[in-house]
């Protein structure tokens, strides 16, 4: 039996310690404004910021894409994006829509950028945006270079008269190391690194940011946070959704590129990095880079002991009637993986010998993202005949989503005359303490772009190193069929059974 208790956290005992920046007036230009990301995430995030007064009072939003959409149609699309928005009145929606406009055009046609320059000057006058521009590339990565070149030729990437010009690019940053390097080289011909914001929305999640606060604003964890006390770490990002309407993209990407090269490796880095001397963009990102550099290269000759890849199958009992290969837009013989599990080792003093197990997949049993840190058993049991290994290990669980919080399992005495022990779990839930309000990751990251804070954005060297970690795997999968075994798993399961073997080698189990 496991007992579950809630911890009461008093946030009102002293004033909260907050660091807050105010954004400058600006125009937000979204390329790919007809696409999924724009309408599902960016427009709602900008509206959320508007409602919370996180946007500057003087702002404009300009959508750009090839699709020929009139201003009125774009306004209608924006209204539709906001229909289910809680807490918004019609007046607020209309006032926000008044700040939105649209410019159609081909990304490789210089005329569009010249028209854009004219449109931006008009918006600057109308909304007093001060000439500051945030260019958000919500397009496939293949368009990053032509868009940057077009902006640069129209002098829109110049930072003149005290105004700023920043570009935001979305993951995946390229398709592989070579394409990532060439994108980066091309961008740098037109813009400085300080103008580039590589967004990984996991870094904007409150619970992901809290990893650092938990580790470095509390004295009790750091002494234990190493190979002496930690047995192993599990990082899980499980989704119940399938590929949805993104088959075109996903068929080119697969789970390793989609989740591991970015979100998963960043979470690993936050969990395992050394403390930076200061929470300042470059010092902090230096530590992320050092950690990624310390990841042990995967041994290509025995990849199946380190990684498992799978693809989901239909399962009526889970209410999933289509397997991945039957989804619209997916090749009927696709060998793209929708699940990956892996063991990683970090070759530094802190983590020598501690396995990090990572898994992520679509159509899994539950939607859950968490980081579970399992501590070593006590060195000696005073409760003979109970052996140390018979006592459940302490597990600290950083619950990223959907039930944000922190859990810690402890062994405790069960009340009564006998000496009985049981596992007790202490749970701190964001919802209980802070209410149901969880800030949207894109809101936080867009705010940081506007305030010029690159801390939560991925630096180019981290992107390259992350590709370097996974390129041997991607190469082996594409060139050596025997390393490429694709294991089917039923929708609604926890992935291929083979993924259990990765942990079983060391006597561990997935949580
Ligand atoms: P879409 O496939 O919806 O593309 C966005 C827009 O780009 C489209 O509306 C289209 O607009 C234009 N476009 C697409 N393909 C081409 C092409 N071959 N040539 C020219 N234009 C093209 O992508 P998403 O909105 O899903 O994603 C945008 C970016 O964000 C991608 O880099 C993606 O990896 C990343 N991302 C997306 C997430 C999501 O949840 N959607 C999550 C995380 C990252 P038009 O034809 O009108 O020009
Ligand atoms: C995106 C991936 O980056 O992250 C998607 O492209 C995935 O495939 C998504 O579904 C998961 O994000 P979240 O915030 O829903 O956990």
PDB file of C-alpha atoms in Angstrom, residues 69-321:
ATOM      1  CA  UNK A  69      -5.290  35.206 -47.773  1.00  0.00           C
ATOM      2  CA  UNK A  70      -7.008  38.574 -47.504  1.00  0.00           C
ATOM      3  CA  UNK A  71      -6.681  40.759 -44.411  1.00  0.00           C
ATOM      4  CA  UNK A  72     -10.290  39.943 -43.557  1.00  0.00           C
ATOM      5  CA  UNK A  73      -9.711  36.202 -43.915  1.00  0.00           C
ATOM      6  CA  UNK A  74      -6.606  36.363 -41.762  1.00  0.00           C
ATOM      7  CA  UNK A  75      -8.531  38.304 -39.114  1.00  0.00           C
ATOM      8  CA  UNK A  76     -11.204  35.584 -39.238  1.00  0.00           C
ATOM      9  CA  UNK A  77      -8.548  32.879 -38.776  1.00  0.00           C
ATOM     10  CA  UNK A  78      -7.139  34.732 -35.779  1.00  0.00           C
ATOM     11  CA  UNK A  79     -10.622  35.066 -34.243  1.00  0.00           C
ATOM     12  CA  UNK A  80     -11.125  31.325 -34.739  1.00  0.00           C
ATOM     13  CA  UNK A  81      -7.805  30.582 -33.036  1.00  0.00           C
ATOM     14  CA  UNK A  82      -9.112  32.468 -30.006  1.00  0.00           C
ATOM     15  CA  UNK A  83     -12.672  31.158 -29.802  1.00  0.00           C
ATOM     16  CA  UNK A  84     -12.024  28.816 -26.881  1.00  0.00           C
ATOM     17  CA  UNK A  85      -9.808  31.238 -25.039  1.00  0.00           C
ATOM     18  CA  UNK A  86     -10.804  31.431 -21.390  1.00  0.00           C
ATOM     19  CA  UNK A  87     -11.279  34.797 -19.789  1.00  0.00           C
ATOM     20  CA  UNK A  88     -11.400  36.872 -22.972  1.00  0.00           C
ATOM     21  CA  UNK A  89     -14.198  39.248 -23.877  1.00  0.00           C
ATOM     22  CA  UNK A  90     -15.272  40.100 -27.436  1.00  0.00           C
ATOM     23  CA  UNK A  91     -13.861  43.622 -27.082  1.00  0.00           C
ATOM     24  CA  UNK A  92     -10.458  42.359 -26.117  1.00  0.00           C
ATOM     25  CA  UNK A  93     -10.446  39.880 -28.996  1.00  0.00           C
ATOM     26  CA  UNK A  94     -11.408  42.600 -31.472  1.00  0.00           C
ATOM     27  CA  UNK A  95      -8.812  45.000 -30.132  1.00  0.00           C
ATOM     28  CA  UNK A  96      -6.144  42.283 -30.479  1.00  0.00           C
ATOM     29  CA  UNK A  97      -7.327  41.448 -34.019  1.00  0.00           C
ATOM     30  CA  UNK A  98      -6.999  45.151 -34.889  1.00  0.00           C
ATOM     31  CA  UNK A  99      -3.246  44.776 -34.356  1.00  0.00           C
ATOM     32  CA  UNK A 100      -3.009  41.794 -36.785  1.00  0.00           C
ATOM     33  CA  UNK A 101      -2.413  42.028 -40.538  1.00  0.00           C
ATOM     34  CA  UNK A 102      -1.247  39.748 -43.348  1.00  0.00           C
ATOM     35  CA  UNK A 103       1.100  39.934 -46.327  1.00  0.00           C
ATOM     36  CA  UNK A 104       1.089  37.123 -48.914  1.00  0.00           C
ATOM     37  CA  UNK A 105       4.139  36.224 -50.980  1.00  0.00           C
ATOM     38  CA  UNK A 106       6.699  33.622 -51.962  1.00  0.00           C
ATOM     39  CA  UNK A 107       9.608  33.245 -49.573  1.00  0.00           C
ATOM     40  CA  UNK A 108      12.144  33.253 -52.432  1.00  0.00           C
ATOM     41  CA  UNK A 109      10.830  36.437 -54.049  1.00  0.00           C
ATOM     42  CA  UNK A 110      12.710  39.599 -53.068  1.00  0.00           C
ATOM     43  CA  UNK A 111       9.671  41.730 -53.877  1.00  0.00           C
ATOM     44  CA  UNK A 112       7.919  40.350 -50.766  1.00  0.00           C
ATOM     45  CA  UNK A 113      10.682  41.623 -48.501  1.00  0.00           C
ATOM     46  CA  UNK A 114      10.591  45.052 -50.116  1.00  0.00           C
ATOM     47  CA  UNK A 115       6.820  45.109 -49.594  1.00  0.00           C
ATOM     48  CA  UNK A 116       7.404  43.921 -46.055  1.00  0.00           C
ATOM     49  CA  UNK A 117       9.762  46.839 -45.405  1.00  0.00           C
ATOM     50  CA  UNK A 118       7.046  49.255 -46.548  1.00  0.00           C
ATOM     51  CA  UNK A 119       4.388  47.464 -44.460  1.00  0.00           C
ATOM     52  CA  UNK A 120       6.640  47.585 -41.397  1.00  0.00           C
ATOM     53  CA  UNK A 121       7.164  51.326 -41.734  1.00  0.00           C
ATOM     54  CA  UNK A 122       3.400  51.825 -41.883  1.00  0.00           C
ATOM     55  CA  UNK A 123       2.859  49.620 -38.822  1.00  0.00           C
ATOM     56  CA  UNK A 124       5.602  51.485 -37.000  1.00  0.00           C
ATOM     57  CA  UNK A 125       3.747  54.736 -37.616  1.00  0.00           C
ATOM     58  CA  UNK A 126       0.322  53.345 -36.837  1.00  0.00           C
ATOM     59  CA  UNK A 127       1.220  51.433 -33.669  1.00  0.00           C
ATOM     60  CA  UNK A 128       4.378  53.306 -32.595  1.00  0.00           C
ATOM     61  CA  UNK A 129       6.420  50.110 -32.523  1.00  0.00           C
ATOM     62  CA  UNK A 130       9.710  51.997 -32.505  1.00  0.00           C
ATOM     63  CA  UNK A 131      11.098  50.042 -35.462  1.00  0.00           C
ATOM     64  CA  UNK A 132      11.794  46.927 -33.364  1.00  0.00           C
ATOM     65  CA  UNK A 133      11.055  43.681 -35.214  1.00  0.00           C
ATOM     66  CA  UNK A 134      10.802  40.074 -34.172  1.00  0.00           C
ATOM     67  CA  UNK A 135      10.828  37.757 -37.192  1.00  0.00           C
ATOM     68  CA  UNK A 136       9.415  34.358 -36.258  1.00  0.00           C
ATOM     69  CA  UNK A 137      10.199  31.573 -38.738  1.00  0.00           C
ATOM     70  CA  UNK A 138       7.261  29.182 -38.288  1.00  0.00           C
ATOM     71  CA  UNK A 139       8.201  27.375 -41.473  1.00  0.00           C
ATOM     72  CA  UNK A 140      10.074  24.216 -42.400  1.00  0.00           C
ATOM     73  CA  UNK A 141      13.846  24.670 -41.802  1.00  0.00           C
ATOM     74  CA  UNK A 142      14.496  24.585 -45.574  1.00  0.00           C
ATOM     75  CA  UNK A 143      13.052  28.125 -45.706  1.00  0.00           C
ATOM     76  CA  UNK A 144      15.218  29.620 -42.959  1.00  0.00           C
ATOM     77  CA  UNK A 145      18.005  30.606 -45.369  1.00  0.00           C
ATOM     78  CA  UNK A 146      15.894  32.211 -48.143  1.00  0.00           C
ATOM     79  CA  UNK A 147      13.883  34.164 -45.574  1.00  0.00           C
ATOM     80  CA  UNK A 148      17.005  35.466 -43.830  1.00  0.00           C
ATOM     81  CA  UNK A 149      18.554  36.422 -47.165  1.00  0.00           C
ATOM     82  CA  UNK A 150      15.384  38.246 -48.208  1.00  0.00           C
ATOM     83  CA  UNK A 151      15.207  40.136 -44.905  1.00  0.00           C
ATOM     84  CA  UNK A 152      18.862  41.034 -45.123  1.00  0.00           C
ATOM     85  CA  UNK A 153      18.602  42.328 -48.720  1.00  0.00           C
ATOM     86  CA  UNK A 154      15.736  44.552 -47.623  1.00  0.00           C
ATOM     87  CA  UNK A 155      17.981  45.755 -44.724  1.00  0.00           C
ATOM     88  CA  UNK A 156      15.438  44.432 -42.244  1.00  0.00           C
ATOM     89  CA  UNK A 157      18.028  42.559 -40.206  1.00  0.00           C
ATOM     90  CA  UNK A 158      20.041  45.755 -39.604  1.00  0.00           C
ATOM     91  CA  UNK A 159      19.795  47.100 -36.084  1.00  0.00           C
ATOM     92  CA  UNK A 160      19.645  50.832 -36.698  1.00  0.00           C
ATOM     93  CA  UNK A 161      18.830  53.906 -34.660  1.00  0.00           C
ATOM     94  CA  UNK A 162      18.727  51.983 -31.404  1.00  0.00           C
ATOM     95  CA  UNK A 163      16.049  49.607 -32.643  1.00  0.00           C
ATOM     96  CA  UNK A 164      16.463  45.834 -32.658  1.00  0.00           C
ATOM     97  CA  UNK A 165      15.845  43.082 -35.190  1.00  0.00           C
ATOM     98  CA  UNK A 166      15.711  39.464 -33.970  1.00  0.00           C
ATOM     99  CA  UNK A 167      14.902  36.178 -35.630  1.00  0.00           C
ATOM    100  CA  UNK A 168      13.324  33.178 -33.961  1.00  0.00           C
ATOM    101  CA  UNK A 169      13.870  29.756 -35.469  1.00  0.00           C
ATOM    102  CA  UNK A 170      12.058  26.590 -34.555  1.00  0.00           C
ATOM    103  CA  UNK A 171      13.354  23.135 -33.867  1.00  0.00           C
ATOM    104  CA  UNK A 172      14.361  20.832 -35.450  1.00  0.00           C
ATOM    105  CA  UNK A 173      17.356  23.026 -36.250  1.00  0.00           C
ATOM    106  CA  UNK A 174      18.085  21.346 -39.566  1.00  0.00           C
ATOM    107  CA  UNK A 175      17.702  17.715 -40.572  1.00  0.00           C
ATOM    108  CA  UNK A 176      21.165  16.544 -39.526  1.00  0.00           C
ATOM    109  CA  UNK A 177      24.527  17.952 -38.493  1.00  0.00           C
ATOM    110  CA  UNK A 178      25.500  19.019 -42.011  1.00  0.00           C
ATOM    111  CA  UNK A 179      22.241  20.878 -42.707  1.00  0.00           C
ATOM    112  CA  UNK A 180      22.289  22.436 -39.250  1.00  0.00           C
ATOM    113  CA  UNK A 181      25.833  23.728 -39.834  1.00  0.00           C
ATOM    114  CA  UNK A 182      24.940  25.113 -43.226  1.00  0.00           C
ATOM    115  CA  UNK A 183      21.824  26.874 -41.864  1.00  0.00           C
ATOM    116  CA  UNK A 184      23.914  28.351 -39.103  1.00  0.00           C
ATOM    117  CA  UNK A 185      26.664  29.487 -41.477  1.00  0.00           C
ATOM    118  CA  UNK A 186      24.141  31.112 -43.799  1.00  0.00           C
ATOM    119  CA  UNK A 187      22.325  32.866 -40.938  1.00  0.00           C
ATOM    120  CA  UNK A 188      25.589  34.228 -39.567  1.00  0.00           C
ATOM    121  CA  UNK A 189      26.341  35.930 -42.880  1.00  0.00           C
ATOM    122  CA  UNK A 190      23.372  38.193 -42.216  1.00  0.00           C
ATOM    123  CA  UNK A 191      22.741  38.283 -38.482  1.00  0.00           C
ATOM    124  CA  UNK A 192      24.797  38.077 -35.290  1.00  0.00           C
ATOM    125  CA  UNK A 193      24.372  35.197 -32.813  1.00  0.00           C
ATOM    126  CA  UNK A 194      22.894  37.764 -30.394  1.00  0.00           C
ATOM    127  CA  UNK A 195      20.010  38.253 -32.881  1.00  0.00           C
ATOM    128  CA  UNK A 196      19.196  34.529 -33.222  1.00  0.00           C
ATOM    129  CA  UNK A 197      16.698  32.878 -30.868  1.00  0.00           C
ATOM    130  CA  UNK A 198      16.558  29.081 -31.338  1.00  0.00           C
ATOM    131  CA  UNK A 199      13.372  28.076 -29.622  1.00  0.00           C
ATOM    132  CA  UNK A 200      12.822  24.789 -27.810  1.00  0.00           C
ATOM    133  CA  UNK A 201       9.435  25.191 -26.187  1.00  0.00           C
ATOM    134  CA  UNK A 202      10.274  22.678 -23.447  1.00  0.00           C
ATOM    135  CA  UNK A 203      12.659  25.273 -22.014  1.00  0.00           C
ATOM    136  CA  UNK A 204       9.699  27.630 -21.624  1.00  0.00           C
ATOM    137  CA  UNK A 205       7.738  25.158 -19.489  1.00  0.00           C
ATOM    138  CA  UNK A 206       7.509  26.212 -15.846  1.00  0.00           C
ATOM    139  CA  UNK A 207       8.333  22.749 -14.596  1.00  0.00           C
ATOM    140  CA  UNK A 208      11.403  22.498 -16.808  1.00  0.00           C
ATOM    141  CA  UNK A 209      12.646  25.851 -15.520  1.00  0.00           C
ATOM    142  CA  UNK A 210      11.958  24.621 -12.015  1.00  0.00           C
ATOM    143  CA  UNK A 211      14.595  21.899 -12.413  1.00  0.00           C
ATOM    144  CA  UNK A 212      17.238  24.575 -11.973  1.00  0.00           C
ATOM    145  CA  UNK A 213      15.461  26.284  -9.080  1.00  0.00           C
ATOM    146  CA  UNK A 214      15.001  22.961  -7.299  1.00  0.00           C
ATOM    147  CA  UNK A 215      18.631  22.036  -7.792  1.00  0.00           C
ATOM    148  CA  UNK A 216      20.318  25.353  -7.213  1.00  0.00           C
ATOM    149  CA  UNK A 217      18.025  27.347  -4.904  1.00  0.00           C
ATOM    150  CA  UNK A 218      17.795  24.552  -2.307  1.00  0.00           C
ATOM    151  CA  UNK A 219      20.770  23.340  -0.321  1.00  0.00           C
ATOM    152  CA  UNK A 220      19.506  19.836   0.397  1.00  0.00           C
ATOM    153  CA  UNK A 221      19.689  18.260  -3.054  1.00  0.00           C
ATOM    154  CA  UNK A 222      23.064  19.270  -4.417  1.00  0.00           C
ATOM    155  CA  UNK A 223      25.182  17.181  -1.991  1.00  0.00           C
ATOM    156  CA  UNK A 224      23.216  14.093  -3.068  1.00  0.00           C
ATOM    157  CA  UNK A 225      23.126  14.908  -6.784  1.00  0.00           C
ATOM    158  CA  UNK A 226      25.922  12.631  -7.979  1.00  0.00           C
ATOM    159  CA  UNK A 227      27.110   9.075  -8.536  1.00  0.00           C
ATOM    160  CA  UNK A 228      27.559   8.421  -4.782  1.00  0.00           C
ATOM    161  CA  UNK A 229      23.858   8.680  -4.037  1.00  0.00           C
ATOM    162  CA  UNK A 230      21.986   8.438  -7.326  1.00  0.00           C
ATOM    163  CA  UNK A 231      21.450   5.009  -8.815  1.00  0.00           C
ATOM    164  CA  UNK A 232      19.898   5.969 -12.122  1.00  0.00           C
ATOM    165  CA  UNK A 233      17.689   8.583 -13.793  1.00  0.00           C
ATOM    166  CA  UNK A 234      14.691   8.093 -16.074  1.00  0.00           C
ATOM    167  CA  UNK A 235      13.392  10.826 -18.387  1.00  0.00           C
ATOM    168  CA  UNK A 236      10.045  10.083 -20.011  1.00  0.00           C
ATOM    169  CA  UNK A 237       7.998  12.129 -22.458  1.00  0.00           C
ATOM    170  CA  UNK A 238       5.017   9.976 -23.345  1.00  0.00           C
ATOM    171  CA  UNK A 239       2.243  11.189 -25.623  1.00  0.00           C
ATOM    172  CA  UNK A 240      -1.150   9.648 -26.297  1.00  0.00           C
ATOM    173  CA  UNK A 241      -1.534  11.599 -29.535  1.00  0.00           C
ATOM    174  CA  UNK A 242      -0.403  10.111 -32.814  1.00  0.00           C
ATOM    175  CA  UNK A 243       1.167  11.961 -35.697  1.00  0.00           C
ATOM    176  CA  UNK A 244      -2.014  14.066 -36.158  1.00  0.00           C
ATOM    177  CA  UNK A 245      -1.877  16.260 -39.269  1.00  0.00           C
ATOM    178  CA  UNK A 246       1.920  16.513 -39.353  1.00  0.00           C
ATOM    179  CA  UNK A 247       2.758  13.378 -41.328  1.00  0.00           C
ATOM    180  CA  UNK A 248       4.613  15.373 -43.993  1.00  0.00           C
ATOM    181  CA  UNK A 249       7.029  16.669 -41.391  1.00  0.00           C
ATOM    182  CA  UNK A 250       7.153  13.568 -39.225  1.00  0.00           C
ATOM    183  CA  UNK A 251       7.982  11.228 -42.098  1.00  0.00           C
ATOM    184  CA  UNK A 252      11.174  13.274 -42.603  1.00  0.00           C
ATOM    185  CA  UNK A 253      11.923  13.484 -38.903  1.00  0.00           C
ATOM    186  CA  UNK A 254      10.911  10.522 -36.717  1.00  0.00           C
ATOM    187  CA  UNK A 255      11.054  10.483 -32.929  1.00  0.00           C
ATOM    188  CA  UNK A 256      14.828  10.778 -32.580  1.00  0.00           C
ATOM    189  CA  UNK A 257      15.034  14.048 -34.526  1.00  0.00           C
ATOM    190  CA  UNK A 258      11.674  15.323 -33.326  1.00  0.00           C
ATOM    191  CA  UNK A 259      12.155  14.863 -29.575  1.00  0.00           C
ATOM    192  CA  UNK A 260      15.651  13.709 -28.602  1.00  0.00           C
ATOM    193  CA  UNK A 261      17.903  16.083 -30.506  1.00  0.00           C
ATOM    194  CA  UNK A 262      16.143  18.956 -28.740  1.00  0.00           C
ATOM    195  CA  UNK A 263      13.635  18.546 -25.878  1.00  0.00           C
ATOM    196  CA  UNK A 264      15.028  15.332 -24.375  1.00  0.00           C
ATOM    197  CA  UNK A 265      18.700  16.284 -24.497  1.00  0.00           C
ATOM    198  CA  UNK A 266      17.897  19.694 -23.017  1.00  0.00           C
ATOM    199  CA  UNK A 267      16.043  18.092 -20.112  1.00  0.00           C
ATOM    200  CA  UNK A 268      18.939  15.711 -19.593  1.00  0.00           C
ATOM    201  CA  UNK A 269      21.331  18.669 -19.569  1.00  0.00           C
ATOM    202  CA  UNK A 270      19.276  20.601 -17.015  1.00  0.00           C
ATOM    203  CA  UNK A 271      19.107  17.547 -14.768  1.00  0.00           C
ATOM    204  CA  UNK A 272      22.803  16.743 -14.967  1.00  0.00           C
ATOM    205  CA  UNK A 273      24.668  20.021 -15.602  1.00  0.00           C
ATOM    206  CA  UNK A 274      27.026  21.709 -13.178  1.00  0.00           C
ATOM    207  CA  UNK A 275      25.792  24.930 -11.542  1.00  0.00           C
ATOM    208  CA  UNK A 276      26.769  28.017 -13.516  1.00  0.00           C
ATOM    209  CA  UNK A 277      28.337  30.787 -11.426  1.00  0.00           C
ATOM    210  CA  UNK A 278      25.413  32.982 -12.376  1.00  0.00           C
ATOM    211  CA  UNK A 279      22.070  32.491 -14.118  1.00  0.00           C
ATOM    212  CA  UNK A 280      23.155  34.530 -17.095  1.00  0.00           C
ATOM    213  CA  UNK A 281      22.627  33.490 -20.702  1.00  0.00           C
ATOM    214  CA  UNK A 282      26.140  32.547 -21.684  1.00  0.00           C
ATOM    215  CA  UNK A 283      27.423  31.171 -18.389  1.00  0.00           C
ATOM    216  CA  UNK A 284      24.348  28.981 -18.104  1.00  0.00           C
ATOM    217  CA  UNK A 285      24.543  27.817 -21.712  1.00  0.00           C
ATOM    218  CA  UNK A 286      28.277  27.104 -21.276  1.00  0.00           C
ATOM    219  CA  UNK A 287      27.320  24.520 -18.649  1.00  0.00           C
ATOM    220  CA  UNK A 288      24.666  22.982 -20.913  1.00  0.00           C
ATOM    221  CA  UNK A 289      27.297  22.636 -23.634  1.00  0.00           C
ATOM    222  CA  UNK A 290      29.835  21.084 -21.247  1.00  0.00           C
ATOM    223  CA  UNK A 291      27.284  18.503 -20.207  1.00  0.00           C
ATOM    224  CA  UNK A 292      26.297  17.556 -23.758  1.00  0.00           C
ATOM    225  CA  UNK A 293      29.978  17.257 -24.606  1.00  0.00           C
ATOM    226  CA  UNK A 294      30.386  14.743 -21.764  1.00  0.00           C
ATOM    227  CA  UNK A 295      27.726  12.350 -23.113  1.00  0.00           C
ATOM    228  CA  UNK A 296      29.399   9.071 -24.017  1.00  0.00           C
ATOM    229  CA  UNK A 297      29.226   8.369 -27.770  1.00  0.00           C
ATOM    230  CA  UNK A 298      26.877   5.492 -28.596  1.00  0.00           C
ATOM    231  CA  UNK A 299      28.871   2.367 -29.510  1.00  0.00           C
ATOM    232  CA  UNK A 300      27.671   1.770 -33.078  1.00  0.00           C
ATOM    233  CA  UNK A 301      28.781  -1.867 -33.016  1.00  0.00           C
ATOM    234  CA  UNK A 302      26.258  -2.727 -30.300  1.00  0.00           C
ATOM    235  CA  UNK A 303      23.532  -0.109 -30.743  1.00  0.00           C
ATOM    236  CA  UNK A 304      20.738  -2.516 -29.816  1.00  0.00           C
ATOM    237  CA  UNK A 305      22.052  -2.593 -26.227  1.00  0.00           C
ATOM    238  CA  UNK A 306      21.686   1.182 -26.051  1.00  0.00           C
ATOM    239  CA  UNK A 307      18.661   2.126 -28.153  1.00  0.00           C
ATOM    240  CA  UNK A 308      15.289   0.695 -29.091  1.00  0.00           C
ATOM    241  CA  UNK A 309      13.126   2.146 -31.834  1.00  0.00           C
ATOM    242  CA  UNK A 310       9.472   1.360 -32.379  1.00  0.00           C
ATOM    243  CA  UNK A 311       6.411   2.257 -34.426  1.00  0.00           C
ATOM    244  CA  UNK A 312       2.811   2.236 -33.225  1.00  0.00           C
ATOM    245  CA  UNK A 313       0.162  -0.215 -34.355  1.00  0.00           C
ATOM    246  CA  UNK A 314      -3.598   0.171 -34.219  1.00  0.00           C
ATOM    247  CA  UNK A 315      -5.277  -1.120 -31.055  1.00  0.00           C
ATOM    248  CA  UNK A 316      -9.063  -1.239 -30.733  1.00  0.00           C
ATOM    249  CA  UNK A 317      -8.844  -1.556 -26.959  1.00  0.00           C
ATOM    250  CA  UNK A 318      -7.063   1.818 -26.897  1.00  0.00           C
ATOM    251  CA  UNK A 319      -9.550   3.324 -29.339  1.00  0.00           C
ATOM    252  CA  UNK A 320      -6.849   3.737 -31.992  1.00  0.00           C
ATOM    253  CA  UNK A 321      -8.004   2.403 -35.339  1.00  0.00           C
TER     254      UNK A 321
END
